[in-house]
Coordinates of C-alpha atoms and ligand atoms in Angstrom, one line a residue:
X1 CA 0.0 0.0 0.0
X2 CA 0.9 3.1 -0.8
X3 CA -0.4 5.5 1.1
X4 CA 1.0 8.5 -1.1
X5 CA -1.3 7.5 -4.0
X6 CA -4.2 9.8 -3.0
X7 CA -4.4 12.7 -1.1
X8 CA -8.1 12.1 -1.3
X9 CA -9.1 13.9 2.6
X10 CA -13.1 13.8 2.7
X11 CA -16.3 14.8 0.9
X12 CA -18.1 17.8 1.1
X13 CA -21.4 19.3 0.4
X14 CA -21.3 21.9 -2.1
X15 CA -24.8 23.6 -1.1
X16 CA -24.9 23.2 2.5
X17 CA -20.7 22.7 2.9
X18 CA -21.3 19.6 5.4
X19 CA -18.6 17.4 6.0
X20 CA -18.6 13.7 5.3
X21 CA -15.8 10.5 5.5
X22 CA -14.8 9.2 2.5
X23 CA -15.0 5.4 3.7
X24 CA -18.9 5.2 3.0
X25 CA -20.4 4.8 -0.1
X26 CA -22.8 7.7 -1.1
X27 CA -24.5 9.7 -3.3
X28 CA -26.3 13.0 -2.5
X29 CA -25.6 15.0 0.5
X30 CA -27.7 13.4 3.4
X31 CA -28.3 16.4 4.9
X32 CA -29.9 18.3 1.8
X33 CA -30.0 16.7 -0.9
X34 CA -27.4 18.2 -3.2
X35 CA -24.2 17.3 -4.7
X36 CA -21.2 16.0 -3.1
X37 CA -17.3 17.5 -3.8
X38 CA -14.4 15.3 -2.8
X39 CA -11.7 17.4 -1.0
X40 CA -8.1 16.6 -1.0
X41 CA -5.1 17.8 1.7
X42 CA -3.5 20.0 -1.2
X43 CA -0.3 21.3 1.3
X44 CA 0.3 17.4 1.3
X45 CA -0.5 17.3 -2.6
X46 CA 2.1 20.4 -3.6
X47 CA 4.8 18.2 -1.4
X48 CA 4.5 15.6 -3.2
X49 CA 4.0 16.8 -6.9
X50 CA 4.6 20.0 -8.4
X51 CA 3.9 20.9 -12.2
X52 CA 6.7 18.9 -14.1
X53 CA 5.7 15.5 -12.1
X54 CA 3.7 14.8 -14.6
X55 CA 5.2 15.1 -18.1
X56 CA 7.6 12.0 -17.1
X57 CA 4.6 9.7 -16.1
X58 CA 2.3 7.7 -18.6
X59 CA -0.2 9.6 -20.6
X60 CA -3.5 9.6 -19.5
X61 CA -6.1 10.3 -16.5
X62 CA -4.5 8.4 -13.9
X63 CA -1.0 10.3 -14.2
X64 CA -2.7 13.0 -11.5
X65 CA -3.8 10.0 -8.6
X66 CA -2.5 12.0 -6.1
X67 CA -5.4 14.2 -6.8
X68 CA -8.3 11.8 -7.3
X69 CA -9.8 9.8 -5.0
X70 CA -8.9 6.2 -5.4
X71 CA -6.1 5.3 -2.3
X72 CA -5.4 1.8 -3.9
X73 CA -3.4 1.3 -7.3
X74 CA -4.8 -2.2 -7.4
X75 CA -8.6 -0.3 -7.2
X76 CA -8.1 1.4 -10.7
X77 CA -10.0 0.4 -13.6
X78 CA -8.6 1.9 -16.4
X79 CA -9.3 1.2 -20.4
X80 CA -6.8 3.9 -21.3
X81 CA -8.6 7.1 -20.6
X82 CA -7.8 10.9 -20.9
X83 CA -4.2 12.3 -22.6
X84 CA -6.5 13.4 -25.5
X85 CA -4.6 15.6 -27.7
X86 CA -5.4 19.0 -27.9
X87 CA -5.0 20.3 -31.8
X88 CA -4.7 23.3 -33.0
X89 CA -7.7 24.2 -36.0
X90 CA -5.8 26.0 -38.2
X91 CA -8.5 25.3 -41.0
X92 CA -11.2 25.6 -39.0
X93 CA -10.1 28.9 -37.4
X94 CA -10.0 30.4 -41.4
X95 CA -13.2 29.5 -41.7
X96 CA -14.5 31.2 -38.4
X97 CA -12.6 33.9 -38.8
X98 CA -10.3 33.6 -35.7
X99 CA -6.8 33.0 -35.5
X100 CA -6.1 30.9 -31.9
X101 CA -8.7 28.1 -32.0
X102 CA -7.5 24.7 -30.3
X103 CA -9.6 21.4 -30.0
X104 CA -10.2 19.1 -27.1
X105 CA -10.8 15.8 -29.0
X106 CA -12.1 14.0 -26.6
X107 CA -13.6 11.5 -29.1
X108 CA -10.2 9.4 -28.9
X109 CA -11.5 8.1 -25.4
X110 CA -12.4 4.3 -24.9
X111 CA -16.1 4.1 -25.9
X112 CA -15.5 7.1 -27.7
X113 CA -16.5 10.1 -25.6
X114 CA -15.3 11.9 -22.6
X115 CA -18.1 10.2 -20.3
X116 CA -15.2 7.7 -20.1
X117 CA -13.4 9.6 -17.7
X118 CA -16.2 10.0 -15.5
X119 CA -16.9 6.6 -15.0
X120 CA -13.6 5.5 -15.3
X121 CA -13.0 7.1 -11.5
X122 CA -16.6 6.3 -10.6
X123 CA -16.7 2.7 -11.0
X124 CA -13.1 2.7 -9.5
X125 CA -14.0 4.3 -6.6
X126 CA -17.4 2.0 -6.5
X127 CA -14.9 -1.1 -6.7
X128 CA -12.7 0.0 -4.0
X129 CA -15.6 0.8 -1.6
X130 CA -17.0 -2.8 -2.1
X131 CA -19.6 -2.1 -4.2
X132 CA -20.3 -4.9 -7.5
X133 CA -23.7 -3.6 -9.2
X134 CA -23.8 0.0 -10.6
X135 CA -27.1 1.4 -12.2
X136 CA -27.6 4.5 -14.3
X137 CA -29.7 6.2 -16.9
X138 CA -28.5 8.1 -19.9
X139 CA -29.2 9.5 -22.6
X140 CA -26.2 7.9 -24.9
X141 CA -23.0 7.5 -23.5
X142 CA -23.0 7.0 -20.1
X143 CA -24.3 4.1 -20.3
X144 CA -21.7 2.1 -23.0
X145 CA -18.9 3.7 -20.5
X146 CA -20.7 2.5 -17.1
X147 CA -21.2 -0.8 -19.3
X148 CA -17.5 -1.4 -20.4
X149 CA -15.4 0.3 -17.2
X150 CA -18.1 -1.9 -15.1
X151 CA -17.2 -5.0 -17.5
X152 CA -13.5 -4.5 -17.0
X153 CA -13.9 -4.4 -12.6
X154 CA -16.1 -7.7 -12.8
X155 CA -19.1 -6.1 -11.8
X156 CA -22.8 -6.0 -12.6
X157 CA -24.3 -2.9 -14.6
X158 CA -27.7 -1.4 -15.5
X159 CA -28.3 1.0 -17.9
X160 CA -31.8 2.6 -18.5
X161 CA -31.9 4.6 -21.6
X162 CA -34.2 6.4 -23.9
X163 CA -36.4 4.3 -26.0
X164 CA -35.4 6.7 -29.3
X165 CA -31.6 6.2 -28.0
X166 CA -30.0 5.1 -32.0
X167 CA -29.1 1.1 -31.6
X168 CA -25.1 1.7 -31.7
X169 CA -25.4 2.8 -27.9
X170 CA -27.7 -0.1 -26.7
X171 CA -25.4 -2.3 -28.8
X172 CA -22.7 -1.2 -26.8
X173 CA -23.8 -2.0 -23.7
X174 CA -25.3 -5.1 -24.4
X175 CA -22.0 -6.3 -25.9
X176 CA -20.6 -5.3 -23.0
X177 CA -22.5 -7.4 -20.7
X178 CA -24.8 -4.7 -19.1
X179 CA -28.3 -5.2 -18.6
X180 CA -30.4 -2.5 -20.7
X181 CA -34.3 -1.2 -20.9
X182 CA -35.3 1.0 -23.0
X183 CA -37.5 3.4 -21.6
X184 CA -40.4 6.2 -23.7
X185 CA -39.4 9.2 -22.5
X186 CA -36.1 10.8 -21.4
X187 CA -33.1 10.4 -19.3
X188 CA -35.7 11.9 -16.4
X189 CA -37.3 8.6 -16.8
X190 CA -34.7 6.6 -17.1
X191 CA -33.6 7.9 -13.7
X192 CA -37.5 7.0 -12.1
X193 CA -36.6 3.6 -13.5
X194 CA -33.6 3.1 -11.9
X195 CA -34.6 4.6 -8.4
X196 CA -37.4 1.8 -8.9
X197 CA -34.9 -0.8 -9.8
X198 CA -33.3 0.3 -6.6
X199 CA -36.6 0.0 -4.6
X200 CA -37.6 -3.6 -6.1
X201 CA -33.5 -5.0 -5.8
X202 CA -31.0 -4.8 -3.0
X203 CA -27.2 -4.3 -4.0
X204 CA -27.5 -1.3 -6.7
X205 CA -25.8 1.3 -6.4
X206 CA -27.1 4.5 -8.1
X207 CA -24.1 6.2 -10.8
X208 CA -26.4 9.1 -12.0
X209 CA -23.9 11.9 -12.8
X210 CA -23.3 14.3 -9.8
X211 CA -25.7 12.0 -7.8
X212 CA -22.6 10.3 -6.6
X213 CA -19.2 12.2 -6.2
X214 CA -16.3 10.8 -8.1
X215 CA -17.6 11.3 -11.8
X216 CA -17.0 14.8 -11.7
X217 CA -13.4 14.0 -10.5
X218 CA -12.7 11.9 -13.4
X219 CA -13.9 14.6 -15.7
X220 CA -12.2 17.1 -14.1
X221 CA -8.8 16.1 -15.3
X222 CA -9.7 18.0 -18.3
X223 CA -8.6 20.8 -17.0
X224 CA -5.7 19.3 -15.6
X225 CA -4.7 18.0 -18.9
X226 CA -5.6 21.3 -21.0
X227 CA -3.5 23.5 -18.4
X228 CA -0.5 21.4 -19.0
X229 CA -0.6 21.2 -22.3
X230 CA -0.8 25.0 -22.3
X231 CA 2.5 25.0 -20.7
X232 CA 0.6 25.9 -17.2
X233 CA -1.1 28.4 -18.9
X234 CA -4.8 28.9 -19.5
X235 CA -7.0 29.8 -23.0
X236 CA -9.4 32.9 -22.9
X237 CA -12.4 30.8 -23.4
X238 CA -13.8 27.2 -23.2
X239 CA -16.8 26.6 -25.1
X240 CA -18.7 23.4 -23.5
X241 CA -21.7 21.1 -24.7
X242 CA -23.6 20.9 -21.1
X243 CA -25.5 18.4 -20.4
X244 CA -25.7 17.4 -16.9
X245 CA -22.5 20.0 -16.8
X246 CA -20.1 17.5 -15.3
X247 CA -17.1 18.6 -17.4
X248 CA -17.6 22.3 -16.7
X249 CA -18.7 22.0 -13.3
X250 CA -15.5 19.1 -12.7
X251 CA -13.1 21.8 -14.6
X252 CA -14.3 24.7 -12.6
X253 CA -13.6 22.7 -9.4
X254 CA -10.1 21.7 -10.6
X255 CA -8.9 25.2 -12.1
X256 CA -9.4 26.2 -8.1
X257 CA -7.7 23.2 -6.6
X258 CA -4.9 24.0 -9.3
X259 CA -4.6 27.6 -7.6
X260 CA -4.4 26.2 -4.1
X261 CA -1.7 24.0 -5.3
X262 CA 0.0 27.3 -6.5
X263 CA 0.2 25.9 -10.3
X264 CA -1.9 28.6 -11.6
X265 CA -3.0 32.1 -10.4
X266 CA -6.3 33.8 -10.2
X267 CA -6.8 34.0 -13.9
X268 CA -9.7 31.6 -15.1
X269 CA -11.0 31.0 -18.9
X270 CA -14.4 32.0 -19.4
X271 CA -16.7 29.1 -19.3
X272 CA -19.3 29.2 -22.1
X273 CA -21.5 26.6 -22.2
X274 CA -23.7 25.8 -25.0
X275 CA -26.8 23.9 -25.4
X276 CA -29.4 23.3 -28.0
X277 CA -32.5 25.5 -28.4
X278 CA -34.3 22.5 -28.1
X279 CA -33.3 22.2 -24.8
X280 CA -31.8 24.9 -22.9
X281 CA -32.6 25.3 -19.4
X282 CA -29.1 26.9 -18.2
X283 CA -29.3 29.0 -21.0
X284 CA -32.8 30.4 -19.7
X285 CA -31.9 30.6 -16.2
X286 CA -28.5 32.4 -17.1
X287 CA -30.4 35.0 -19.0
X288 CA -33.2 35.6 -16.6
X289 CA -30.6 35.7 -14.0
X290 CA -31.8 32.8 -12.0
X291 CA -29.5 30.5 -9.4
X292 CA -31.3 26.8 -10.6
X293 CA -32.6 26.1 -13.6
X294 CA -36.2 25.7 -14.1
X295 CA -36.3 22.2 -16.0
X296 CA -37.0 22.3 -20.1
X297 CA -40.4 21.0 -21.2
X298 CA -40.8 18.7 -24.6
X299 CA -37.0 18.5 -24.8
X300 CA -35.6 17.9 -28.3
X301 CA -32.8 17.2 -30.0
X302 CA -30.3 15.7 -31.8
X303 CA -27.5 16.1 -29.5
X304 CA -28.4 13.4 -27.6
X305 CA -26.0 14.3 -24.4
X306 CA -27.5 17.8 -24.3
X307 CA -31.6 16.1 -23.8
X308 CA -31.0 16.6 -20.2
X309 CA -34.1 19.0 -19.3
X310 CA -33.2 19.1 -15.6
X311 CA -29.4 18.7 -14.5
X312 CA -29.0 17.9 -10.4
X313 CA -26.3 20.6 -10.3
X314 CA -27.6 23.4 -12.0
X315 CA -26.4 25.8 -9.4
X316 CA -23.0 24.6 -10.1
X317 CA -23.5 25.0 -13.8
X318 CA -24.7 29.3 -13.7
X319 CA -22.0 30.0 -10.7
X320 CA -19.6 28.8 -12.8
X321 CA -20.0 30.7 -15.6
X322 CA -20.9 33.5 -14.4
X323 CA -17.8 33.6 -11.5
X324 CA -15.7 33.2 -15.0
X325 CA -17.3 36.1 -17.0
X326 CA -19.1 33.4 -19.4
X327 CA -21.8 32.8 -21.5
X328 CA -24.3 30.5 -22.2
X329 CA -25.6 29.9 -25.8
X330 CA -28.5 27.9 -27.4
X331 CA -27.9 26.7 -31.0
X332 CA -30.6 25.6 -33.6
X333 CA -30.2 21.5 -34.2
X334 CA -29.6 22.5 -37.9
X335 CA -26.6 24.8 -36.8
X336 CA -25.3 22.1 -34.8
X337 CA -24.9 19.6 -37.5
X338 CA -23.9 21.9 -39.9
X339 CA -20.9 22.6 -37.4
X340 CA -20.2 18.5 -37.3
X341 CA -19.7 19.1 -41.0
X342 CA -17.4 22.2 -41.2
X343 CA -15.7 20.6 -38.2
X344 CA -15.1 17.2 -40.1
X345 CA -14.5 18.5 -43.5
X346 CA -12.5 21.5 -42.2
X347 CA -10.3 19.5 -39.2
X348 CA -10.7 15.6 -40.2
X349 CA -13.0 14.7 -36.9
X350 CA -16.2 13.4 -37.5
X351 CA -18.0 15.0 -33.8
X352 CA -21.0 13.9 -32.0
X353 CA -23.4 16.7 -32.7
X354 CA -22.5 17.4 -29.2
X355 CA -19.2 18.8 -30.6
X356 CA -20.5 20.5 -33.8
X357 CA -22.5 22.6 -31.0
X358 CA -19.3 24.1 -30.2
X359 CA -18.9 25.2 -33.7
X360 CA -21.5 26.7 -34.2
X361 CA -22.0 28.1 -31.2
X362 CA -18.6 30.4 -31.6
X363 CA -20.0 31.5 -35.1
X364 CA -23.1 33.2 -33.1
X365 CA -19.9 34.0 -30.4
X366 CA -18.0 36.2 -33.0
X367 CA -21.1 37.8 -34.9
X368 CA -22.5 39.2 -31.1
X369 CA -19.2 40.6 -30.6
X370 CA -18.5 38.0 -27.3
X371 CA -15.4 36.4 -28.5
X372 CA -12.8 38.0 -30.4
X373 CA -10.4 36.6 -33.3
X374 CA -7.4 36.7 -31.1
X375 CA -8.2 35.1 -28.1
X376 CA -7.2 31.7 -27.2
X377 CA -10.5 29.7 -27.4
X378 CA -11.2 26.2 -26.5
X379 CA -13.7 23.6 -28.3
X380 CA -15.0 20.8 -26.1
X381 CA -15.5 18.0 -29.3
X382 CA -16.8 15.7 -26.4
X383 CA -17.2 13.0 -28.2
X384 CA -17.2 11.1 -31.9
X385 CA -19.7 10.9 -34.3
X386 CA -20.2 7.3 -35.2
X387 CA -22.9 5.9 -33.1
X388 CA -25.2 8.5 -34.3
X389 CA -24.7 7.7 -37.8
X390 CA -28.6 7.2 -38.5
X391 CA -28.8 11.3 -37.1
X392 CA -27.2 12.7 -39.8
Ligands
LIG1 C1 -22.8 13.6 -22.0 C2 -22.3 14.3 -23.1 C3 -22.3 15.7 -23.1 C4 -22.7 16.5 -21.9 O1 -21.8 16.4 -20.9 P1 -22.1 17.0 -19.4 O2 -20.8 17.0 -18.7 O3 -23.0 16.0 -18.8 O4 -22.7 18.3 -19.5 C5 -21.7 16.3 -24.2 N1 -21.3 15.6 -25.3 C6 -21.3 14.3 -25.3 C7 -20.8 13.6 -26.5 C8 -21.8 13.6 -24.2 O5 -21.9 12.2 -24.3

């Protein structure tokens, strides 16, 4: 045992600020109801690592253990996670009409999005605390990452997911020995159906992003990984598909743990987050000037990771932005795709819609005057385009 692997100190509510151990499994804050942070002893952290620890270890999400909660090497289910390039878009910046435009491709993950580094720490963590059957809903895919990093630890997953979901995602999990249903509706129902599933089985345990703690850890090496290849320096602007806003919520959280390690300063990237017009309930509540979110009604579209109509940490979502100076954007489903094809024909990556959101989100950025051509700007291509072929 190592006991330098983690500095992983306790959780934490991040509503009511409530202090919890880290040695029992759970989920939302007992107390209220809201999410749970993990919290680190960082003046043990900057001991042991400083900025140039990392460049000589491995590639990948696990390189920065001291600062994510698994204690136990032998507890880390990894598939080969994270160390995602980050490419410059000379092409695509022409096109746009900017001149410092970088890509985040996280598409190269296993299972082919960035919800791999999420549940790569998540079911870690779950393994190491003893639990063996994880259960979550999605709306794409979450549910083929639970299914495979769940497959890898030996354990037992379910995955509700919509009934619409296109069959490359239910494929996945199946093949990857989860149990699936297919639910009419969205991932809101999905989530009844796994609280149910909870009610009627004993042993689940519930992975619903920000409903348990360590996803957003996993996620939140992003921002790790971007800083560093930045040369500990930070862009202007990230542009974000939010969902569920784990990424931005997880990158938000780690851009502040990286000033208390004394890596960075106070400067911070403005966070813009983008979702699809139909389906924009941060965009709403950042407009209007509201803390939550009120949830979206008849939510539609393509974007399949953005059909979240009510996200648990919505709160987490608008403070961020708006502590950065950020925005929040809604983009036509028409404007999306379009932006998967300049994106693709412009920088050879065939996005999920999810990422062409980005794209064409920054084209409404530069024509309101919000971003600039200079500016160091950041596109979250979250994840790739194949298994929503029959979209397009
Ligand atoms: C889940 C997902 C999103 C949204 O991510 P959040 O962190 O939950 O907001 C964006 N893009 C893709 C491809 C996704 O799978």
């Amino acid at each position: 045992m190592n006991e330098n692997f983690s500095t992983f100190h306790h959780l934490e509510c991040a509503s009511c600020g409530q202090r919890f151990a880290k040695t029992e499994p759970l989920n939302l804050c007992p107390l209220c109801h809201q999410p749970l942070f993990a919290r680190y002893d960082l003046e043990r952290a900057a001991q042991l690592i400083d900025r140039s620890s990392f460049a000589k270890r491995e590639s990948g999400l696990w390189r920065f253990h001291e600062i994510l909660p698994i204690e136990r090497p032998e507890n880390v289910i990894s598939l080969g996670e994270g160390g995602t390039p980050l490419v410059k878009a000379n092409r695509l910046a022409a096109e746009l009409g900017f001149n410092n435009l970088y890509l985040k491709d996280e598409s190269l993950n296993p299972t082919g999005s960035f919800k791999a580094r999420g549940l790569s720490a998540a079911v870690s963590k779950a393994f190491e605390l003893g639990i063996r059957k994880v259960a979550l809903p999605t709306a794409g895919n979450a549910g083929g990452a639970a299914a495979a990093y769940a497959a890898k630890a030996g354990m037992k997953a379910f995955v509700a997911m919509p009934a619409d979901t296109p069959a490359p995602f239910l494929i996945e999990c199946e093949q990857c020995g989860a149990e699936v249903e297919r639910i009419d509706g969205l991932i809101s129902d999905c989530a009844k159906r796994v609280a149910e599933k909870m009610r009627q089985e004993s042993g689940w345990f519930d992975l619903s992003t920000l409903k348990e703690p360590y996803r957003v850890e996993g996620k939140k090496t992003m921002a790790y990984e971007l800083t560093e290849q930045f040369g500990w320096s930070l862009p202007d602007a990230i542009i974000y598909p939010t969902g569920g806003g784990t990424g931005l919520i997880g990158m938000w959280k780690a851009f502040h743990e990286m000033e208390q390690l004394g890596w960075i300063g106070k400067e911070r990237p403005r966070m813009i987050s983008v979702q699809a017009e139909g389906c924009a309930p941060i965009v709403e509540a950042f407009i209007q000037g509201h803390e939550k979110a009120t949830p979206a009604k008849n939510a539609q579209t393509i974007a399949l990771g953005l059909r979240v109509p009510g996200a648990v940490g919505d709160f987490l979502i608008l403070r961020a932005i708006r502590e950065s100076g950020g925005e929040a954007v809604a983009v036509s489903d028409d404007a999306l795709m379009q932006g998967v094809r300049t994106l693709g024909s412009t920088e050879g990556i065939f996005a999920a819609p999810e990422g062409g959101a980005t794209v064409a989100a920054l084209q409404t950025l530069k024509e309101t005057g919000i971003l600039h051509e200079n500016e160091r700007i950041v596109l979250f291509i979250t994840g790739g385009g194949a298994k929503y072929a029959e979209l397009f």
